[in-house]
PDB file of C-alpha atoms in Angstrom:
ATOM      1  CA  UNK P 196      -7.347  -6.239   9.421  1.00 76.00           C
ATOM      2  CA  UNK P 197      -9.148  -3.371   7.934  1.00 85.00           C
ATOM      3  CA  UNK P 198      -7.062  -0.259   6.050  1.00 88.00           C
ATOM      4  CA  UNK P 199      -8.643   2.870   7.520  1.00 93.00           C
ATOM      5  CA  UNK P 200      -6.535   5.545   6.622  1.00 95.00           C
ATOM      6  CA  UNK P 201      -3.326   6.258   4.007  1.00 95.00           C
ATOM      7  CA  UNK P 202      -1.386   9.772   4.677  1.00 97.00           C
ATOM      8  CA  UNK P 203       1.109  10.989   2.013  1.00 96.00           C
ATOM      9  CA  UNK P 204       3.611  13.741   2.753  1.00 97.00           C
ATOM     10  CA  UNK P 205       5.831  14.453   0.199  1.00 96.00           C
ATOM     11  CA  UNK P 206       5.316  11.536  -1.854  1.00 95.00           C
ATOM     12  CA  UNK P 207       5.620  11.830  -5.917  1.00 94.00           C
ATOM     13  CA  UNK P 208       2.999  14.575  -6.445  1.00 92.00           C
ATOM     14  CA  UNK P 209       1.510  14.881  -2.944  1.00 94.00           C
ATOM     15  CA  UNK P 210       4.266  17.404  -1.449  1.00 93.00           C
ATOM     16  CA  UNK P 211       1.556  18.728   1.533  1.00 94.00           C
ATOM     17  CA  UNK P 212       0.056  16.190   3.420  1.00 96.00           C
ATOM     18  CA  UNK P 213      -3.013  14.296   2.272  1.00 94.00           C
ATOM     19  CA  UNK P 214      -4.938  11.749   3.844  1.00 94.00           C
ATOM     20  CA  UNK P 215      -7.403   9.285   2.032  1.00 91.00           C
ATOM     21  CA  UNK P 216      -9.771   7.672   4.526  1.00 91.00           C
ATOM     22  CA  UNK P 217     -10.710   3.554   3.014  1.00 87.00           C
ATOM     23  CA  UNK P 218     -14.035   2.796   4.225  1.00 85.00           C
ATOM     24  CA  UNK P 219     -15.206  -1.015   4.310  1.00 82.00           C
ATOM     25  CA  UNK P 220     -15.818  -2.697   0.731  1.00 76.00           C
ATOM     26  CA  UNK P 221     -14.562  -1.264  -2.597  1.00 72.00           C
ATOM     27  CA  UNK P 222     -12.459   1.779  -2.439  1.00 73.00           C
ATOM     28  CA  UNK P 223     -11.814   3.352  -5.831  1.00 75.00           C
ATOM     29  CA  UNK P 224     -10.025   6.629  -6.883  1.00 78.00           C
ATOM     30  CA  UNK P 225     -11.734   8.866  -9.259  1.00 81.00           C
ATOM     31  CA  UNK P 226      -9.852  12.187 -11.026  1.00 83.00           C
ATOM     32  CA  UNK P 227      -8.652  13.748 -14.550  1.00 86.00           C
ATOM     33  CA  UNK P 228      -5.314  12.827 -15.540  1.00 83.00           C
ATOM     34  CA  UNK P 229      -2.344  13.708 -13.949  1.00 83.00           C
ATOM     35  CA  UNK P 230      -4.458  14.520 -10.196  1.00 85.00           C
ATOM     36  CA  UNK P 231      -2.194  11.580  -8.589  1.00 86.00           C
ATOM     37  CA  UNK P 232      -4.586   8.437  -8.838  1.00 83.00           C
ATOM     38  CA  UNK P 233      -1.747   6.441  -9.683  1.00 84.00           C
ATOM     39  CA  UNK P 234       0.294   7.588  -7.086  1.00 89.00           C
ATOM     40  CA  UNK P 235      -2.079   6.959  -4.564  1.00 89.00           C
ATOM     41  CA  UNK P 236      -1.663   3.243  -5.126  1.00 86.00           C
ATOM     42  CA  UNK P 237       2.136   3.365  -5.517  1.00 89.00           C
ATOM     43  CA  UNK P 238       1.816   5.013  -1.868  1.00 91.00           C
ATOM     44  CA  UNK P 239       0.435   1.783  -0.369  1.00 89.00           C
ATOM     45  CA  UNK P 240       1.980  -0.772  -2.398  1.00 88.00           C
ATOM     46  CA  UNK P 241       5.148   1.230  -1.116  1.00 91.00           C
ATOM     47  CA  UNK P 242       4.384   1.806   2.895  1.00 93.00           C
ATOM     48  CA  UNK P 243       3.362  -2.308   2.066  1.00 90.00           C
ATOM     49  CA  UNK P 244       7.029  -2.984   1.483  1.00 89.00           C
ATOM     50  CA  UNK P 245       7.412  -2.670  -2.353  1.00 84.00           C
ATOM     51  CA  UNK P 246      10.794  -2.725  -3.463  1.00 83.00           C
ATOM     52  CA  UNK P 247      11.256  -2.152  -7.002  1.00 78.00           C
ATOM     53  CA  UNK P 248      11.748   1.317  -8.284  1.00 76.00           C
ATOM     54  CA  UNK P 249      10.345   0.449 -11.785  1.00 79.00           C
ATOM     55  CA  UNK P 250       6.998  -0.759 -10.169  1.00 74.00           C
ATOM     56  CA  UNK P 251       6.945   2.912  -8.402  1.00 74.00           C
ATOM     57  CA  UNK P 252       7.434   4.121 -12.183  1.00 80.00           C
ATOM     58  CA  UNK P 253      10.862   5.390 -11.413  1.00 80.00           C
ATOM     59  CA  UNK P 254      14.954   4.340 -12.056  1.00 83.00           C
ATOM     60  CA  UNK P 255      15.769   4.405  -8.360  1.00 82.00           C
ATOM     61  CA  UNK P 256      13.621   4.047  -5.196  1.00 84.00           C
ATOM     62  CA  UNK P 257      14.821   7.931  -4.319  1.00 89.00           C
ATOM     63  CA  UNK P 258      12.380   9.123  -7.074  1.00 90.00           C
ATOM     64  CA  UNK P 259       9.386   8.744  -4.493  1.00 92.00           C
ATOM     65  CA  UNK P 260      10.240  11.712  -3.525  1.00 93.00           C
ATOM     66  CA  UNK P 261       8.976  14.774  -4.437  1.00 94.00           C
ATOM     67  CA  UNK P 262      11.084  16.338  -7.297  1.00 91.00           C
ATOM     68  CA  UNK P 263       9.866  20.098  -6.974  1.00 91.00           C
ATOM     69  CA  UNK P 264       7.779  22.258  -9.118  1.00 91.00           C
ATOM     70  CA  UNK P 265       7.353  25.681 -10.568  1.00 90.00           C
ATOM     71  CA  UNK P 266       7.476  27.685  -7.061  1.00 90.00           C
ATOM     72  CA  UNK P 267       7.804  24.568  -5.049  1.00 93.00           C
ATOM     73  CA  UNK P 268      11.195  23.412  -4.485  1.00 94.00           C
ATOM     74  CA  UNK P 269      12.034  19.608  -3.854  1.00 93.00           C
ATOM     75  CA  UNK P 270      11.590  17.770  -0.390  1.00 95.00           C
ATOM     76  CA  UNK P 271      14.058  15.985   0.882  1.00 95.00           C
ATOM     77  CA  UNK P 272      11.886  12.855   2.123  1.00 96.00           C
ATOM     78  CA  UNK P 273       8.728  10.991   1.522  1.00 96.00           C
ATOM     79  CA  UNK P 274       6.733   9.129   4.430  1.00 97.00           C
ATOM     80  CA  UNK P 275       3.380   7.555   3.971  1.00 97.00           C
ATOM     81  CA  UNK P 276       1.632   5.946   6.692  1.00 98.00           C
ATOM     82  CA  UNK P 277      -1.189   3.394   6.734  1.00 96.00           C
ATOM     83  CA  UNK P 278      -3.505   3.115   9.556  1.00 96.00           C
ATOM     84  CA  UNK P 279      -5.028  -0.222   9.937  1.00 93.00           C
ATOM     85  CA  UNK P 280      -8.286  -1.478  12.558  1.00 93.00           C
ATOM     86  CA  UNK P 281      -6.783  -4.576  14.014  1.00 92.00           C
ATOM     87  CA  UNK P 282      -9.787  -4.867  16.322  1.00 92.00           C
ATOM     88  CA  UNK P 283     -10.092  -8.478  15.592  1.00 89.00           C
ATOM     89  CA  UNK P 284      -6.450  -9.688  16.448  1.00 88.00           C
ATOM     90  CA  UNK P 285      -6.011 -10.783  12.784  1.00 84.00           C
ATOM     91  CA  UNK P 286      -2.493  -9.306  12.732  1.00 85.00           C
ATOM     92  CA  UNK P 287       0.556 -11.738  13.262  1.00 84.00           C
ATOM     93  CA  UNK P 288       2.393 -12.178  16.692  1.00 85.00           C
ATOM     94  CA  UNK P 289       3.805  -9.354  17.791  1.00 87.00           C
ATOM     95  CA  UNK P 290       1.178  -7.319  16.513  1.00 88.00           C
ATOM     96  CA  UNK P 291      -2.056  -9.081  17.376  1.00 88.00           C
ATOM     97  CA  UNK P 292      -2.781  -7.715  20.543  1.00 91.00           C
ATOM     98  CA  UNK P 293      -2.730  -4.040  19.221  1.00 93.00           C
ATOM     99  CA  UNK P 294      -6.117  -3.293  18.553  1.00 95.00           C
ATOM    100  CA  UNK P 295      -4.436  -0.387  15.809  1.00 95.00           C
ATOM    101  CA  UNK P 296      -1.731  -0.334  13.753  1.00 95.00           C
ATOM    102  CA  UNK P 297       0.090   2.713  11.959  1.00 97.00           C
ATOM    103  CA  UNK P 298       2.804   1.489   9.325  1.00 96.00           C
ATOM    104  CA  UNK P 299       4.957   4.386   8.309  1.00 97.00           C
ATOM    105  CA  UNK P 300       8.052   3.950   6.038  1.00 97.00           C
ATOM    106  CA  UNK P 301      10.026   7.218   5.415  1.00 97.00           C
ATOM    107  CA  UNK P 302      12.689   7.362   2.285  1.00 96.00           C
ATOM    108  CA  UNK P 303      15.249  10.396   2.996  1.00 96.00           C
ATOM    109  CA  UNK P 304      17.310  11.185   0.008  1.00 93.00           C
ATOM    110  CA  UNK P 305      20.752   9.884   0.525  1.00 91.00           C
ATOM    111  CA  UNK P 306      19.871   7.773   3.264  1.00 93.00           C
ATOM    112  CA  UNK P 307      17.738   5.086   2.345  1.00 90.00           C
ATOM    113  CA  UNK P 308      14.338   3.918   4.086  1.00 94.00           C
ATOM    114  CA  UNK P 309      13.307   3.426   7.176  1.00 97.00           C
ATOM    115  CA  UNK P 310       9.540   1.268   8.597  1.00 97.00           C
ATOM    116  CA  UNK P 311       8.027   1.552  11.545  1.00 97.00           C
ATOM    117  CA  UNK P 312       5.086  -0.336  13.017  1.00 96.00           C
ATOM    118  CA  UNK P 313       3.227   1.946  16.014  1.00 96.00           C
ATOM    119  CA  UNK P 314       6.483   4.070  16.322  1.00 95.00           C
ATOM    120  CA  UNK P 315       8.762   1.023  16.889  1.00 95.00           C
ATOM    121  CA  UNK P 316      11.365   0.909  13.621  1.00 96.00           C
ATOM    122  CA  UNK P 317      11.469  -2.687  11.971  1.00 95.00           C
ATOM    123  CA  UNK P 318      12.610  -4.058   9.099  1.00 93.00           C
ATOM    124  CA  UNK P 319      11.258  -4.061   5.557  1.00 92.00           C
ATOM    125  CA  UNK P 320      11.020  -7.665   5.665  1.00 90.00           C
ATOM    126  CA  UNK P 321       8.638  -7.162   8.947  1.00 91.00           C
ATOM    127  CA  UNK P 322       6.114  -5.187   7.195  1.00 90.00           C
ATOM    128  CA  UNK P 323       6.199  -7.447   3.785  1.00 87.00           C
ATOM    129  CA  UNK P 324       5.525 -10.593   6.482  1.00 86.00           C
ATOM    130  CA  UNK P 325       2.597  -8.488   8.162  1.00 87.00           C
ATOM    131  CA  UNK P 326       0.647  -8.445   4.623  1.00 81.00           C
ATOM    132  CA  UNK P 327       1.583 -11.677   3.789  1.00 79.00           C
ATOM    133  CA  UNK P 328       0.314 -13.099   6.612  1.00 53.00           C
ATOM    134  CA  UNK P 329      -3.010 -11.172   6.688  1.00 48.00           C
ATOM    135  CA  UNK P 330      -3.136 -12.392   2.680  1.00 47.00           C
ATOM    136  CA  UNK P 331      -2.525  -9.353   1.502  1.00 54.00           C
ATOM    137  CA  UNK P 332       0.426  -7.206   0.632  1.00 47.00           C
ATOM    138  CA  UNK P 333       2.169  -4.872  -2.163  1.00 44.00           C
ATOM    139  CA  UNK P 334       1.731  -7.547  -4.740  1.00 48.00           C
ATOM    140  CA  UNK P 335      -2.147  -8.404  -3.800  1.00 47.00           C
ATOM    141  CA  UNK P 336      -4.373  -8.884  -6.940  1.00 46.00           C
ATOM    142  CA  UNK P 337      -6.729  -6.956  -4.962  1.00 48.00           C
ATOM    143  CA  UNK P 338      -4.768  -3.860  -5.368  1.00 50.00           C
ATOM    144  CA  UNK P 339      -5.951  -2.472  -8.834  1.00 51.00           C
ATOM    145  CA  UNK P 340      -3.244  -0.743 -11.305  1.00 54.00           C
ATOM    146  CA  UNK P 341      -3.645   1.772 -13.900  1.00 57.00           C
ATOM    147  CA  UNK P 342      -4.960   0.157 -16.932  1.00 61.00           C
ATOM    148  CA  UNK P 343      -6.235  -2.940 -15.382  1.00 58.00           C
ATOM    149  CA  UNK P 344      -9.909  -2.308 -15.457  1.00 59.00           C
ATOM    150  CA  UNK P 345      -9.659  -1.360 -19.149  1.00 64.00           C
ATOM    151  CA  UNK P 346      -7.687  -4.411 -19.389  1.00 68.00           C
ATOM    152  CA  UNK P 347     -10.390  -6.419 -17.848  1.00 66.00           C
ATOM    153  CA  UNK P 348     -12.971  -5.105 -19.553  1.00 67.00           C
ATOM    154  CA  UNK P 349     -10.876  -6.410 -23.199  1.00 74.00           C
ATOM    155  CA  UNK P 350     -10.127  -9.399 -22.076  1.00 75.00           C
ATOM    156  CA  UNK P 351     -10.768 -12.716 -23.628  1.00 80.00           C
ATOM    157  CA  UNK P 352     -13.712 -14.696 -21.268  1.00 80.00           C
ATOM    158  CA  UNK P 353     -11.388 -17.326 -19.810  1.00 81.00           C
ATOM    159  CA  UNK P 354      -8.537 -14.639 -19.277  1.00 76.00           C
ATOM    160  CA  UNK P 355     -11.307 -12.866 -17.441  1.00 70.00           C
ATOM    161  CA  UNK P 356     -12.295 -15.443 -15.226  1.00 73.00           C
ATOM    162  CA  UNK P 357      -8.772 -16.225 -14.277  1.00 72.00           C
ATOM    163  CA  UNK P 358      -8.070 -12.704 -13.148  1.00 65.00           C
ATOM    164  CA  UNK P 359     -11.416 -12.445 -11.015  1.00 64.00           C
ATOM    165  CA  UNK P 360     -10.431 -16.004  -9.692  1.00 67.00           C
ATOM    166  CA  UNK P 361      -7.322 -14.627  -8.570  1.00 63.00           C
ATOM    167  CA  UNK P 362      -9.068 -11.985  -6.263  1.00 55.00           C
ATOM    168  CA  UNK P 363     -11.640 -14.332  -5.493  1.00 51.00           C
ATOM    169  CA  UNK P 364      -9.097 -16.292  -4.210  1.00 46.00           C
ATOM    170  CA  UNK P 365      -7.478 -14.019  -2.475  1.00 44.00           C
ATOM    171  CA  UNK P 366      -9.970 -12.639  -0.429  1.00 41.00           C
ATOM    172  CA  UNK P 367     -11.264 -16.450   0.263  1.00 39.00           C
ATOM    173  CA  UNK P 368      -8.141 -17.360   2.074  1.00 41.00           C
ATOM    174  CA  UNK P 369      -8.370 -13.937   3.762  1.00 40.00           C
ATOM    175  CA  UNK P 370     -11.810 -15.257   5.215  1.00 36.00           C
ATOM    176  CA  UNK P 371      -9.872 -18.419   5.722  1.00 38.00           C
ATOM    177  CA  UNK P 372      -6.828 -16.784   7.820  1.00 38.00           C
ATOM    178  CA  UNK P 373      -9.205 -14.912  10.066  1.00 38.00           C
ATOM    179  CA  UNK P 374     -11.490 -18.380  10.715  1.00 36.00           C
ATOM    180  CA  UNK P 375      -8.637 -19.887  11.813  1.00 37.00           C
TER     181      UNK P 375
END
């Protein structure tokens, strides 16, 4: 399964729609401070299935949305949506004859969340399994926070090498999954 393209509406900072196309191989997110690189990644690990309001940088899972601004006023909901090339039927049963997938989760204030895989609503725990399964997910090591290069970077050799290892890793029993 390959991520092709994450749309934000309404999400933290992004209040009109943006889209971020993910081509194959390293996709990084370059900007001054305080453009939204940070949310960007809270966007997926969220549409992934994330659950914790502290790792979204917030006290409750409502502060997604977006708060308002001078001359903007607040939105009532957040939805992201991640489109993913399933070409090569790596996606779990019932989803591995769809060549495309589009997982969507919408937060409405007041009402909670809602996921959806191609239109069809599911449950969180539906779109947490679909990562898992394809090795992946909110949690992945592969998924690169604020702080962590610089963290990388200062880190001891053998700290180092147990961090890389764990991407490594990850993307090895990726490989592994799809062989299979």
């Amino acid at each position: 399964m390959q991520f092709q393209r994450l749309r934000l509406v309404g999400f933290k900072s992004f209040v009109d729609p943006a889209e971020v196309q993910i081509e194959a191989g390293l996709t990084g997110i370059v900007g001054p401070n305080g453009c939204g690189k940070s949310n960007v990644l809270e966007s997926l690990r969220w549409v992934m299935g994330a659950n914790s309001a502290k790792a979204m940088r917030g006290q409750g899972m409502e502060d997604v949305i977006f708060a308002g601004a001078a001359g903007r006023p607040p939105r009532n909901h957040a939805e992201v949506q991640l489109t993913i090339d399933n070409a090569q039927k790596r996606a779990p049963q019932p989803f591995t004859d769809s060549p495309m997938l589009e997982v969507s989760r919408r937060i409405e204030r007041g009402r909670g969340s809602t996921y959806r895989i191609n239109g069809k609503e599911v449950r969180a725990r539906d779109v947490q399994l679909l990562f898992a399964d394809a090795s992946t997910g909110a949690n992945s090591p592969a998924l690169v926070r604020q702080g962590q290069i610089s963290e990388l970077i200062a880190a001891k050799p053998q700290n180092r090498r147990r961090i890389l290892e764990a991407v490594s890793y990850t993307h090895l029993r990726a490989h592994e999954t799809s062989l299979h």
